[in-house]
mmCIF file of C-alpha atoms in Angstrom:
data_model
loop_
_atom_site.group_PDB
_atom_site.id
_atom_site.type_symbol
_atom_site.label_atom_id
_atom_site.label_comp_id
_atom_site.label_asym_id
_atom_site.label_seq_id
_atom_site.Cartn_x
_atom_site.Cartn_y
_atom_site.Cartn_z
ATOM 1 C CA MET A 57 94.456 98.885 170.391
ATOM 2 C CA PRO A 58 97.564 101.208 169.161
ATOM 3 C CA LYS A 59 97.311 101.212 165.099
ATOM 4 C CA PRO A 60 100.405 99.714 163.622
ATOM 5 C CA GLU A 61 102.778 102.369 162.475
ATOM 6 C CA LYS A 62 102.534 102.853 158.483
ATOM 7 C CA ASN A 63 106.080 103.773 157.129
ATOM 8 C CA VAL A 64 107.923 100.899 158.966
ATOM 9 C CA ALA A 65 108.666 99.243 155.857
ATOM 10 C CA PRO A 66 110.469 102.083 154.150
ATOM 11 C CA LEU A 67 112.084 103.098 157.156
ATOM 12 C CA LYS A 68 113.679 99.798 157.256
ATOM 13 C CA GLY A 69 114.556 99.625 153.379
ATOM 14 C CA ARG A 70 116.512 103.251 153.197
ATOM 15 C CA ALA A 71 118.565 101.802 156.747
ATOM 16 C CA ALA A 72 119.457 99.040 154.395
ATOM 17 C CA ARG A 73 120.364 100.896 151.878
ATOM 18 C CA ARG A 74 121.916 103.108 153.850
ATOM 19 C CA ALA A 75 124.003 100.807 155.687
ATOM 20 C CA ARG A 76 125.009 99.074 152.365
ATOM 21 C CA LYS A 77 126.324 102.500 150.884
ATOM 22 C CA ALA A 78 128.371 102.841 154.464
ATOM 23 C CA THR A 79 130.270 99.496 153.449
ATOM 24 C CA ARG A 80 130.760 100.421 150.177
ATOM 25 C CA ALA A 81 132.248 103.200 151.156
ATOM 26 C CA GLY A 82 134.690 102.010 153.608
ATOM 27 C CA GLN A 83 135.825 99.540 151.195
ATOM 28 C CA PRO A 84 138.064 100.198 148.927
ATOM 29 C CA LYS A 85 136.939 100.638 145.086
ATOM 30 C CA ARG A 86 137.297 97.576 142.663
ATOM 31 C CA SER A 87 139.603 99.678 140.862
ATOM 32 C CA ALA A 88 141.555 100.407 142.949
ATOM 33 C CA GLN A 89 142.473 97.603 144.496
ATOM 34 C CA ILE A 90 143.352 96.245 140.730
ATOM 35 C CA ARG A 91 145.411 99.033 140.891
ATOM 36 C CA ASP A 92 147.769 97.804 143.579
ATOM 37 C CA ALA A 93 147.567 94.664 142.548
ATOM 38 C CA PHE A 94 149.076 95.795 138.882
ATOM 39 C CA VAL A 95 151.771 97.587 141.126
ATOM 40 C CA VAL A 96 153.358 94.582 143.052
ATOM 41 C CA THR A 97 152.705 92.377 140.228
ATOM 42 C CA ARG A 98 154.902 94.439 138.026
ATOM 43 C CA GLY A 99 157.421 94.962 140.789
ATOM 44 C CA ARG A 100 157.839 91.319 141.627
ATOM 45 C CA ASP A 101 156.803 89.808 137.870
ATOM 46 C CA LYS A 102 159.582 91.652 135.348
ATOM 47 C CA ARG A 103 157.753 89.655 132.328
ATOM 48 C CA LEU A 104 154.096 90.902 133.218
ATOM 49 C CA ILE A 105 154.025 93.632 130.531
ATOM 50 C CA PRO A 106 155.106 91.558 127.358
ATOM 51 C CA TYR A 107 152.492 88.967 128.507
ATOM 52 C CA LEU A 108 150.139 91.365 128.745
ATOM 53 C CA ALA A 109 150.856 93.165 125.559
ATOM 54 C CA LEU A 110 151.323 89.484 123.800
ATOM 55 C CA ALA A 111 147.616 88.342 125.271
ATOM 56 C CA PHE A 112 145.680 91.054 123.794
ATOM 57 C CA VAL A 113 147.443 91.353 120.811
ATOM 58 C CA ALA A 114 146.993 88.195 119.550
ATOM 59 C CA THR A 115 143.513 87.956 120.554
ATOM 60 C CA LEU A 116 142.633 90.772 118.711
ATOM 61 C CA ALA A 117 144.509 89.843 115.824
ATOM 62 C CA LEU A 118 142.731 86.622 115.558
ATOM 63 C CA PHE A 119 139.469 88.080 115.040
ATOM 64 C CA GLU A 120 140.621 90.951 112.711
ATOM 65 C CA LEU A 121 141.394 87.626 111.104
ATOM 66 C CA ALA A 122 138.927 85.965 111.086
ATOM 67 C CA GLY A 123 136.343 89.119 110.378
ATOM 68 C CA ILE A 124 138.587 89.458 107.320
ATOM 69 C CA VAL A 125 138.037 85.733 106.127
ATOM 70 C CA LEU A 126 134.505 86.229 106.938
ATOM 71 C CA GLY A 127 133.380 89.051 105.237
ATOM 72 C CA ASN A 128 132.523 90.968 108.541
ATOM 73 C CA PRO A 129 135.933 93.001 110.112
ATOM 74 C CA ILE A 130 133.661 95.425 111.964
ATOM 75 C CA LEU A 131 131.775 93.436 113.666
ATOM 76 C CA PHE A 132 134.450 91.250 114.635
ATOM 77 C CA SER A 133 136.639 93.907 115.684
ATOM 78 C CA VAL A 134 134.294 94.702 118.347
ATOM 79 C CA PHE A 135 134.208 91.401 119.494
ATOM 80 C CA GLY A 136 137.751 91.530 118.977
ATOM 81 C CA VAL A 137 138.694 94.333 121.507
ATOM 82 C CA ILE A 138 136.181 93.067 124.063
ATOM 83 C CA SER A 139 137.490 89.590 124.296
ATOM 84 C CA ALA A 140 141.455 90.848 123.907
ATOM 85 C CA VAL A 141 140.404 92.949 127.367
ATOM 86 C CA LEU A 142 139.130 89.847 128.712
ATOM 87 C CA VAL A 143 141.530 87.413 127.974
ATOM 88 C CA THR A 144 144.151 89.994 129.257
ATOM 89 C CA PHE A 145 142.782 90.091 132.873
ATOM 90 C CA ILE A 146 142.625 86.347 132.601
ATOM 91 C CA VAL A 147 146.061 86.492 131.991
ATOM 92 C CA PHE A 148 147.052 89.011 134.519
ATOM 93 C CA GLY A 149 145.491 87.410 137.467
ATOM 94 C CA GLN A 150 147.487 84.200 136.474
ATOM 95 C CA ARG A 151 150.119 86.237 136.287
ATOM 96 C CA ALA A 152 149.351 87.838 140.001
ATOM 97 C CA GLN A 153 148.666 84.541 141.387
ATOM 98 C CA ARG A 154 151.851 82.754 140.285
ATOM 99 C CA SER A 155 153.767 86.253 141.717
ATOM 100 C CA ALA A 156 152.478 85.909 145.154
ATOM 101 C CA LEU A 157 152.693 82.191 145.453
ATOM 102 C CA GLY A 158 156.663 82.400 144.869
ATOM 103 C CA GLU A 159 156.907 84.945 147.526
ATOM 104 C CA ILE A 160 155.687 82.791 149.708
ATOM 105 C CA GLU A 161 157.170 79.572 148.346
ATOM 106 C CA GLY A 162 159.189 77.676 151.140
ATOM 107 C CA GLN A 163 157.684 79.919 154.239
ATOM 108 C CA PRO A 164 156.348 77.787 156.706
ATOM 109 C CA GLY A 165 152.398 77.536 157.045
ATOM 110 C CA ALA A 166 152.161 78.584 153.420
ATOM 111 C CA ALA A 167 150.646 75.578 152.474
ATOM 112 C CA ALA A 168 148.048 75.927 154.736
ATOM 113 C CA ALA A 169 147.160 79.254 153.799
ATOM 114 C CA ILE A 170 146.391 77.411 150.615
ATOM 115 C CA ILE A 171 144.561 75.046 151.505
ATOM 116 C CA ASP A 172 142.776 77.213 153.811
ATOM 117 C CA SER A 173 141.318 79.400 150.694
ATOM 118 C CA MET A 174 140.520 76.592 148.473
ATOM 119 C CA ARG A 175 136.659 76.032 147.255
ATOM 120 C CA GLY A 176 135.220 72.873 148.409
ATOM 121 C CA ASP A 177 134.571 70.593 151.658
ATOM 122 C CA TRP A 178 138.420 70.890 152.821
ATOM 123 C CA ARG A 179 139.056 70.673 156.308
ATOM 124 C CA LEU A 180 142.143 71.908 157.926
ATOM 125 C CA THR A 181 143.474 70.970 161.183
ATOM 126 C CA PRO A 182 147.029 73.404 160.617
ATOM 127 C CA ASN A 183 150.179 72.574 162.924
ATOM 128 C CA VAL A 184 149.557 69.203 163.947
ATOM 129 C CA ALA A 185 153.267 68.236 164.265
ATOM 130 C CA ALA A 186 156.109 70.478 163.750
ATOM 131 C CA THR A 187 160.080 69.812 164.604
ATOM 132 C CA ARG A 188 162.283 72.756 166.104
ATOM 133 C CA SER A 189 163.397 73.938 162.504
ATOM 134 C CA MET A 190 159.452 74.813 161.794
ATOM 135 C CA ASP A 191 158.660 71.469 159.616
ATOM 136 C CA VAL A 192 155.616 71.234 159.753
ATOM 137 C CA VAL A 193 152.464 68.583 159.450
ATOM 138 C CA HIS A 194 148.715 69.965 159.289
ATOM 139 C CA ARG A 195 146.265 67.499 158.592
ATOM 140 C CA VAL A 196 143.113 68.059 156.096
ATOM 141 C CA VAL A 197 140.079 65.751 155.687
ATOM 142 C CA GLY A 198 138.014 65.797 152.498
ATOM 143 C CA LYS A 199 135.951 63.678 150.706
ATOM 144 C CA PRO A 200 139.332 61.532 149.635
ATOM 145 C CA GLY A 201 140.160 60.584 153.300
ATOM 146 C CA VAL A 202 142.850 62.153 155.036
ATOM 147 C CA ILE A 203 145.540 64.388 153.725
ATOM 148 C CA LEU A 204 148.921 65.025 155.855
ATOM 149 C CA VAL A 205 150.525 67.705 154.275
ATOM 150 C CA GLY A 206 153.712 68.247 155.090
ATOM 151 C CA GLU A 207 156.268 71.781 154.646
ATOM 152 C CA GLY A 208 159.990 71.533 155.224
ATOM 153 C CA SER A 209 162.974 69.105 154.912
ATOM 154 C CA THR A 210 161.668 65.757 153.828
ATOM 155 C CA ASP A 211 164.347 63.926 155.912
ATOM 156 C CA ARG A 212 163.331 65.631 159.292
ATOM 157 C CA LEU A 213 159.272 65.257 157.786
ATOM 158 C CA GLN A 214 159.501 61.972 157.442
ATOM 159 C CA PRO A 215 159.505 60.415 160.602
ATOM 160 C CA LEU A 216 156.444 62.795 161.983
ATOM 161 C CA LEU A 217 154.157 62.007 158.984
ATOM 162 C CA ALA A 218 154.774 58.263 160.026
ATOM 163 C CA ASP A 219 153.533 59.242 163.551
ATOM 164 C CA GLN A 220 150.534 60.910 162.377
ATOM 165 C CA ARG A 221 149.987 57.950 159.651
ATOM 166 C CA LYS A 222 150.012 55.486 162.926
ATOM 167 C CA ARG A 223 147.379 58.404 164.806
ATOM 168 C CA VAL A 224 145.102 58.433 161.865
ATOM 169 C CA GLN A 225 145.125 54.827 161.593
ATOM 170 C CA ARG A 226 144.137 54.399 164.777
ATOM 171 C CA VAL A 227 141.182 56.323 165.211
ATOM 172 C CA ALA A 228 140.043 55.462 161.448
ATOM 173 C CA ALA A 229 141.378 52.542 160.364
ATOM 174 C CA GLY A 230 140.385 52.027 156.688
ATOM 175 C CA THR A 231 140.221 54.994 155.613
ATOM 176 C CA PRO A 232 142.650 56.502 153.099
ATOM 177 C CA ILE A 233 145.341 58.762 153.916
ATOM 178 C CA GLU A 234 147.489 60.039 151.516
ATOM 179 C CA VAL A 235 150.901 62.190 152.033
ATOM 180 C CA LEU A 236 152.152 65.478 150.310
ATOM 181 C CA ILE A 237 155.384 66.896 151.465
ATOM 182 C CA VAL A 238 155.446 70.821 149.823
ATOM 183 C CA GLY A 239 158.347 72.511 149.291
ATOM 184 C CA VAL A 240 161.313 73.161 146.772
ATOM 185 C CA GLU A 241 163.358 69.949 147.747
ATOM 186 C CA PRO A 242 163.506 67.558 144.470
ATOM 187 C CA GLY A 243 161.152 65.417 145.092
ATOM 188 C CA GLN A 244 158.578 67.711 146.491
ATOM 189 C CA ILE A 245 155.650 69.676 145.386
ATOM 190 C CA PRO A 246 155.525 72.864 144.079
ATOM 191 C CA LEU A 247 153.282 75.176 146.571
ATOM 192 C CA ARG A 248 151.603 76.508 142.962
ATOM 193 C CA LYS A 249 150.277 73.180 141.846
ATOM 194 C CA LEU A 250 149.304 71.973 145.685
ATOM 195 C CA GLN A 251 145.602 73.036 144.835
ATOM 196 C CA LYS A 252 145.260 70.816 141.266
ATOM 197 C CA LYS A 253 146.730 68.075 142.987
ATOM 198 C CA MET A 254 144.844 68.181 145.972
ATOM 199 C CA THR A 255 141.427 68.699 143.660
ATOM 200 C CA ARG A 256 142.591 65.508 141.969
ATOM 201 C CA LEU A 257 142.542 63.416 144.404
ATOM 202 C CA PRO A 258 140.024 60.991 144.341
ATOM 203 C CA ARG A 259 136.753 61.401 145.838
ATOM 204 C CA THR A 260 136.078 58.437 148.186
ATOM 205 C CA PHE A 261 133.393 59.835 150.426
ATOM 206 C CA LYS A 262 130.427 61.877 150.691
ATOM 207 C CA GLY A 263 129.636 64.544 153.355
ATOM 208 C CA ALA A 264 127.914 62.434 156.397
ATOM 209 C CA THR A 265 130.930 60.026 155.631
ATOM 210 C CA VAL A 266 133.266 63.140 156.160
ATOM 211 C CA ASP A 267 131.896 64.661 158.850
ATOM 212 C CA GLU A 268 131.844 61.230 161.308
ATOM 213 C CA ILE A 269 135.923 60.832 160.181
ATOM 214 C CA GLU A 270 136.687 64.440 161.512
ATOM 215 C CA GLY A 271 135.046 63.969 164.334
ATOM 216 C CA ARG A 272 137.257 61.301 165.144
ATOM 217 C CA MET A 273 140.514 63.559 163.972
ATOM 218 C CA ARG A 274 139.523 65.777 167.078
ATOM 219 C CA ALA A 275 140.857 63.285 169.100
ATOM 220 C CA LEU A 276 144.122 63.643 167.931
ATOM 221 C CA GLY A 277 144.113 67.413 168.911
ATOM 222 C CA THR A 278 147.234 69.747 167.726
ATOM 223 C CA LEU A 279 150.200 70.670 168.947
ATOM 224 C CA PRO A 280 149.868 72.606 172.587
ATOM 225 C CA ILE A 281 151.897 75.070 171.194
ATOM 226 C CA PRO A 282 151.145 78.843 170.228
ATOM 227 C CA ILE A 283 152.530 78.423 166.490
ATOM 228 C CA PRO A 284 150.877 81.320 164.176
ATOM 229 C CA LYS A 285 148.513 80.962 161.663
ATOM 230 C CA GLY A 286 149.500 81.529 157.784
ATOM 231 C CA PRO A 287 152.885 81.463 155.909
ATOM 232 C CA MET A 288 155.827 82.266 158.651
ATOM 233 C CA PRO A 289 158.997 84.162 158.086
ATOM 234 C CA LYS A 290 161.961 81.673 156.234
ATOM 235 C CA GLY A 291 164.107 79.971 158.520
ATOM 236 C CA ALA A 292 162.043 80.671 161.324
ATOM 237 C CA ARG A 293 162.374 78.272 164.770
ATOM 238 C CA MET A 294 160.110 77.072 167.394
ATOM 239 C CA PRO A 295 160.646 79.564 170.506
ATOM 240 C CA LYS A 296 163.285 78.356 172.800
ATOM 241 C CA GLY A 297 161.815 76.977 176.197
ATOM 242 C CA VAL A 298 159.074 75.109 174.361
ATOM 243 C CA LYS A 299 158.249 71.644 174.434
ATOM 244 C CA LEU A 300 158.117 69.321 171.618
ATOM 245 C CA PRO A 301 155.556 66.054 172.391
ATOM 246 C CA PRO A 302 157.370 63.258 171.992
ATOM 247 C CA ARG A 303 156.412 61.175 169.031
#
């Protein structure tokens, strides 16, 4: 019987380390990503620098004051600098996210992109209904039940949402249905508040029941037309020659 080779495990370990190094080498460095995000956000948000400066100075001043009151200014200064840097990064992240959302606000598909990136058990089926003006409806299955998310004009979306509600009730009677309309019109939910709105919906079901509801939703399908995923340019319209299914 041939003897097993002795150096198999070390070779695997070195190969794995080389693979990890090669992967890291092909990815942009964290510092470069932060720098690029800062440049882009600064171009969009004229108040970015003042907010970051205020966050840093206010946090540091608070720790300095606490150090003077408690009689240990040096120690509190060290913690103050560290905390000021952390708070500044948090403020930067919030401003960067807000700026990015502002860029895609009002674009068809923006809400679907936000939902698709959310943490938690959210089963998204984008573009289950649409108009020629690219008012779109997305269907989400989660622990709150079924959420219909519309993007576009409220007046044009109402018939689509009513039709989708009837379809859901036919295959999953008794399931709670939430309707959210995202946009910039009066009474609509701003894009930046969509995630908070969805996470605050009451949790009615557990995972197994969510699986069952999702299975029933598959019978409804989606639009048999090629609508790209993600945000689309404002003013986009359905391609000519595409026939929308009758409601």
